[in-house]
PDB file of C-alpha atoms in Angstrom:
ATOM      1  CA  MET A   7      -6.231   0.647  38.999  1.00  0.00           C
ATOM      2  CA  ASP A   8      -5.585  -2.714  40.568  1.00  0.00           C
ATOM      3  CA  ILE A   9      -2.277  -4.573  40.519  1.00  0.00           C
ATOM      4  CA  ASN A  10      -3.268  -6.765  37.519  1.00  0.00           C
ATOM      5  CA  ASP A  11      -4.024  -3.694  35.392  1.00  0.00           C
ATOM      6  CA  ALA A  12      -0.693  -2.172  36.361  1.00  0.00           C
ATOM      7  CA  LEU A  13       1.165  -5.393  35.520  1.00  0.00           C
ATOM      8  CA  ASN A  14      -0.588  -5.600  32.137  1.00  0.00           C
ATOM      9  CA  ILE A  15       0.482  -2.046  31.327  1.00  0.00           C
ATOM     10  CA  ILE A  16       4.081  -2.860  32.295  1.00  0.00           C
ATOM     11  CA  ARG A  17       4.060  -6.023  30.128  1.00  0.00           C
ATOM     12  CA  ARG A  18       2.668  -4.069  27.203  1.00  0.00           C
ATOM     13  CA  LEU A  19       5.350  -1.399  27.556  1.00  0.00           C
ATOM     14  CA  GLU A  20       8.068  -4.047  27.748  1.00  0.00           C
ATOM     15  CA  ASN A  21       6.808  -5.612  24.515  1.00  0.00           C
ATOM     16  CA  LEU A  22       6.359  -2.367  22.552  1.00  0.00           C
ATOM     17  CA  PRO A  23       9.522  -2.684  20.419  1.00  0.00           C
ATOM     18  CA  GLU A  24       8.478  -6.170  19.287  1.00  0.00           C
ATOM     19  CA  ILE A  25       4.904  -5.030  18.685  1.00  0.00           C
ATOM     20  CA  TYR A  26       6.079  -2.042  16.608  1.00  0.00           C
ATOM     21  CA  ASP A  27       8.393  -4.279  14.556  1.00  0.00           C
ATOM     22  CA  GLN A  28       5.511  -6.640  13.795  1.00  0.00           C
ATOM     23  CA  ILE A  29       3.250  -3.742  12.828  1.00  0.00           C
ATOM     24  CA  GLU A  30       5.908  -2.263  10.543  1.00  0.00           C
ATOM     25  CA  ARG A  31       6.475  -5.632   8.850  1.00  0.00           C
ATOM     26  CA  ALA A  32       2.738  -6.112   8.336  1.00  0.00           C
ATOM     27  CA  VAL A  33       2.164  -2.615   6.917  1.00  0.00           C
ATOM     28  CA  CYS A  34       5.201  -2.867   4.632  1.00  0.00           C
ATOM     29  CA  GLY A  35       4.106  -6.352   3.582  1.00  0.00           C
ATOM     30  CA  VAL A  36       0.690  -5.131   2.423  1.00  0.00           C
ATOM     31  CA  VAL A  37       2.082  -2.166   0.492  1.00  0.00           C
ATOM     32  CA  HIS A  38       4.916  -4.269  -0.976  1.00  0.00           C
ATOM     33  CA  GLY A  39       2.452  -6.955  -2.100  1.00  0.00           C
ATOM     34  CA  TYR A  40       0.240  -4.325  -3.706  1.00  0.00           C
ATOM     35  CA  PHE A  41       3.224  -2.808  -5.533  1.00  0.00           C
ATOM     36  CA  GLN A  42       4.422  -6.230  -6.752  1.00  0.00           C
ATOM     37  CA  ASP A  43       1.033  -7.235  -8.111  1.00  0.00           C
ATOM     38  CA  MET A  44       0.418  -3.880  -9.795  1.00  0.00           C
ATOM     39  CA  LEU A  45       3.925  -3.745 -11.282  1.00  0.00           C
ATOM     40  CA  GLU A  46       3.416  -7.098 -12.959  1.00  0.00           C
ATOM     41  CA  VAL A  47       0.357  -5.734 -14.797  1.00  0.00           C
ATOM     42  CA  GLU A  48       1.960  -2.348 -15.502  1.00  0.00           C
ATOM     43  CA  ARG A  49       4.916  -4.038 -17.195  1.00  0.00           C
ATOM     44  CA  LEU A  50       2.553  -5.948 -19.484  1.00  0.00           C
ATOM     45  CA  GLU A  51       0.742  -2.711 -20.318  1.00  0.00           C
ATOM     46  CA  ALA A  52       4.020  -0.934 -21.045  1.00  0.00           C
ATOM     47  CA  GLU A  53       5.046  -3.757 -23.367  1.00  0.00           C
ATOM     48  CA  ILE A  54       1.766  -3.465 -25.297  1.00  0.00           C
ATOM     49  CA  MET A  55       2.003   0.331 -25.444  1.00  0.00           C
ATOM     50  CA  SER A  56       5.552   0.193 -26.786  1.00  0.00           C
ATOM     51  CA  SER A  57       4.177  -1.283 -29.996  1.00  0.00           C
ATOM     52  CA  PRO A  58       3.380   1.489 -32.504  1.00  0.00           C
ATOM     53  CA  ASN A  59       0.134  -0.162 -33.632  1.00  0.00           C
ATOM     54  CA  TYR A  60      -1.365  -1.301 -30.340  1.00  0.00           C
ATOM     55  CA  SER A  61      -5.103  -1.220 -29.801  1.00  0.00           C
ATOM     56  CA  HIS A  62      -6.712   0.119 -26.641  1.00  0.00           C
ATOM     57  CA  ASP A  63      -8.755  -3.093 -26.589  1.00  0.00           C
ATOM     58  CA  GLU A  64      -5.542  -4.979 -25.784  1.00  0.00           C
ATOM     59  CA  LEU A  65      -5.309  -3.075 -22.510  1.00  0.00           C
ATOM     60  CA  GLU A  66      -8.824  -3.889 -21.275  1.00  0.00           C
ATOM     61  CA  PRO A  67      -7.920  -7.269 -19.669  1.00  0.00           C
ATOM     62  CA  HIS A  68      -5.114  -5.532 -17.798  1.00  0.00           C
ATOM     63  CA  LEU A  69      -7.473  -2.893 -16.406  1.00  0.00           C
ATOM     64  CA  GLU A  70      -9.694  -5.719 -15.215  1.00  0.00           C
ATOM     65  CA  LYS A  71      -6.692  -7.358 -13.532  1.00  0.00           C
ATOM     66  CA  LYS A  72      -5.848  -4.042 -11.841  1.00  0.00           C
ATOM     67  CA  ALA A  73      -9.426  -3.896 -10.529  1.00  0.00           C
ATOM     68  CA  GLU A  74      -8.998  -7.399  -9.055  1.00  0.00           C
ATOM     69  CA  ILE A  75      -5.749  -6.343  -7.382  1.00  0.00           C
ATOM     70  CA  HIS A  76      -7.480  -3.270  -6.005  1.00  0.00           C
ATOM     71  CA  LYS A  77     -10.197  -5.433  -4.430  1.00  0.00           C
ATOM     72  CA  LYS A  78      -7.537  -7.635  -2.839  1.00  0.00           C
ATOM     73  CA  TYR A  79      -5.611  -4.815  -1.135  1.00  0.00           C
ATOM     74  CA  TRP A  80      -8.063  -1.951  -0.665  1.00  0.00           C
ATOM     75  CA  SER A  81     -10.964  -1.488   1.760  1.00  0.00           C
ATOM     76  CA  ASN A  82     -12.026   1.809   0.156  1.00  0.00           C
ATOM     77  CA  SER A  83     -14.211   1.088  -2.869  1.00  0.00           C
ATOM     78  CA  SER A  84     -14.617   4.743  -3.870  1.00  0.00           C
ATOM     79  CA  PRO A  85     -14.446   5.167  -7.665  1.00  0.00           C
ATOM     80  CA  PHE A  86     -11.731   7.783  -7.092  1.00  0.00           C
ATOM     81  CA  TYR A  87      -9.250   5.036  -6.184  1.00  0.00           C
ATOM     82  CA  GLN A  88     -10.369   2.502  -8.808  1.00  0.00           C
ATOM     83  CA  PRO A  89      -7.789   1.803 -11.537  1.00  0.00           C
ATOM     84  CA  CYS A  90      -9.059   3.386 -14.757  1.00  0.00           C
ATOM     85  CA  SER A  91      -6.063   3.922 -17.028  1.00  0.00           C
ATOM     86  CA  SER A  92      -2.906   2.401 -18.415  1.00  0.00           C
ATOM     87  CA  SER A  93       0.570   3.849 -18.662  1.00  0.00           C
ATOM     88  CA  SER A  94       3.586   3.222 -20.811  1.00  0.00           C
ATOM     89  CA  SER A  95       5.832   3.461 -17.767  1.00  0.00           C
ATOM     90  CA  PRO A  96       5.181   1.497 -14.549  1.00  0.00           C
ATOM     91  CA  GLU A  97       4.450   3.471 -11.388  1.00  0.00           C
ATOM     92  CA  HIS A  98       4.522   0.814  -8.660  1.00  0.00           C
ATOM     93  CA  ILE A  99       8.259   0.158  -8.456  1.00  0.00           C
ATOM     94  CA  TRP A 100       9.152  -0.777  -4.882  1.00  0.00           C
ATOM     95  CA  GLU A 101      12.859  -0.145  -5.485  1.00  0.00           C
ATOM     96  CA  CYS A 102      12.086   3.527  -6.203  1.00  0.00           C
ATOM     97  CA  LEU A 103      10.868   4.031  -2.621  1.00  0.00           C
ATOM     98  CA  SER A 104      13.221   5.303   0.062  1.00  0.00           C
ATOM     99  CA  ASP A 105      13.061   6.737   3.588  1.00  0.00           C
ATOM    100  CA  ILE A 106      10.086   4.540   4.462  1.00  0.00           C
ATOM    101  CA  GLU A 107       8.337   5.380   7.730  1.00  0.00           C
ATOM    102  CA  ILE A 108       5.409   3.674   9.424  1.00  0.00           C
ATOM    103  CA  LEU A 109       3.235   5.800  11.678  1.00  0.00           C
ATOM    104  CA  GLN A 110       0.195   4.819  13.704  1.00  0.00           C
ATOM    105  CA  ASN A 111      -2.580   6.567  15.558  1.00  0.00           C
ATOM    106  CA  GLY A 112      -2.330   4.414  18.705  1.00  0.00           C
ATOM    107  CA  ASP A 113      -6.103   3.894  18.935  1.00  0.00           C
ATOM    108  CA  ASP A 114      -6.731   0.289  20.008  1.00  0.00           C
ATOM    109  CA  ASP A 115     -10.407   0.508  18.990  1.00  0.00           C
ATOM    110  CA  CYS A 116      -9.812   1.939  15.507  1.00  0.00           C
ATOM    111  CA  PRO A 117      -6.148   1.512  14.576  1.00  0.00           C
ATOM    112  CA  LEU A 118      -4.848   3.350  11.520  1.00  0.00           C
ATOM    113  CA  TYR A 119      -1.380   3.090  10.021  1.00  0.00           C
ATOM    114  CA  ILE A 120       0.438   5.391   7.644  1.00  0.00           C
ATOM    115  CA  PHE A 121       3.035   4.114   5.206  1.00  0.00           C
ATOM    116  CA  LYS A 122       5.112   7.121   4.148  1.00  0.00           C
ATOM    117  CA  ALA A 123       8.009   7.161   1.666  1.00  0.00           C
ATOM    118  CA  ASN A 124       9.897   9.181  -0.911  1.00  0.00           C
ATOM    119  CA  SER A 125       9.342   7.978  -4.450  1.00  0.00           C
ATOM    120  CA  LYS A 126      11.909   8.674  -7.160  1.00  0.00           C
ATOM    121  CA  ASP A 127      10.634   8.668 -10.728  1.00  0.00           C
ATOM    122  CA  PRO A 128      12.990   6.284 -12.605  1.00  0.00           C
ATOM    123  CA  ASP A 129      12.621   8.185 -15.897  1.00  0.00           C
ATOM    124  CA  HIS A 130      13.048  11.772 -14.706  1.00  0.00           C
ATOM    125  CA  GLY A 131      14.686  11.485 -11.274  1.00  0.00           C
ATOM    126  CA  LEU A 132      12.014  13.636  -9.612  1.00  0.00           C
ATOM    127  CA  VAL A 133      11.306  12.770  -5.986  1.00  0.00           C
ATOM    128  CA  SER A 134       7.801  13.002  -4.571  1.00  0.00           C
ATOM    129  CA  LYS A 135       6.141  11.942  -1.347  1.00  0.00           C
ATOM    130  CA  LYS A 136       3.850   8.944  -1.339  1.00  0.00           C
ATOM    131  CA  ALA A 137       1.736   7.780   1.554  1.00  0.00           C
ATOM    132  CA  PHE A 138      -0.954   5.213   2.217  1.00  0.00           C
ATOM    133  CA  ILE A 139      -3.350   5.029   5.128  1.00  0.00           C
ATOM    134  CA  LEU A 140      -4.080   1.446   6.117  1.00  0.00           C
ATOM    135  CA  LYS A 141      -6.742   0.188   8.457  1.00  0.00           C
ATOM    136  CA  LEU A 142      -7.565  -3.070  10.125  1.00  0.00           C
ATOM    137  CA  LYS A 143     -10.773  -4.645   8.836  1.00  0.00           C
ATOM    138  CA  GLU A 144     -11.951  -8.072   9.956  1.00  0.00           C
ATOM    139  CA  GLY A 145      -8.463  -8.948  11.183  1.00  0.00           C
ATOM    140  CA  HIS A 146      -6.672  -7.945   7.954  1.00  0.00           C
ATOM    141  CA  LEU A 147      -4.815  -4.812   6.932  1.00  0.00           C
ATOM    142  CA  TYR A 148      -6.157  -2.972   3.895  1.00  0.00           C
ATOM    143  CA  ILE A 149      -5.244   0.254   2.153  1.00  0.00           C
ATOM    144  CA  GLU A 150      -7.866   2.906   2.789  1.00  0.00           C
ATOM    145  CA  HIS A 151      -6.408   6.038   1.150  1.00  0.00           C
ATOM    146  CA  GLU A 152      -3.433   7.061  -0.964  1.00  0.00           C
ATOM    147  CA  LEU A 153      -1.893  10.489  -0.429  1.00  0.00           C
ATOM    148  CA  PHE A 154       0.484  12.359  -2.723  1.00  0.00           C
ATOM    149  CA  GLY A 155       2.824  15.215  -1.983  1.00  0.00           C
TER     150      GLY A 155
END
């Protein structure tokens, strides 16, 4: 290792707290944006479903909107993760998340980030674990997987 390599390592170590803060803001920003966009649609669905005589056809445009949101935030196009249903109670409520942690694999060639949080069900008070794996693709962060616990 020459002196320039050593100096670059020292500079990188000195800047780690700032780098980690930026990474955490970026990861939280993607997940927060996804939650905001999905919640908007879920609230419309809940409003429709609260009517005793609603038709399932009324929900179809909202499923299409969810699919658009999915394309915007997700890199994984597996049908498993595609939105396919509606609910009478919204699931993507950012304010229900607590104890948020951001983890990363530290691989400069293939960086992965984990967004991990507790999620409290607003109707029943049950707390579950929620996690997303995000990856960098073409200079942008995208959700790759969602994990439940």
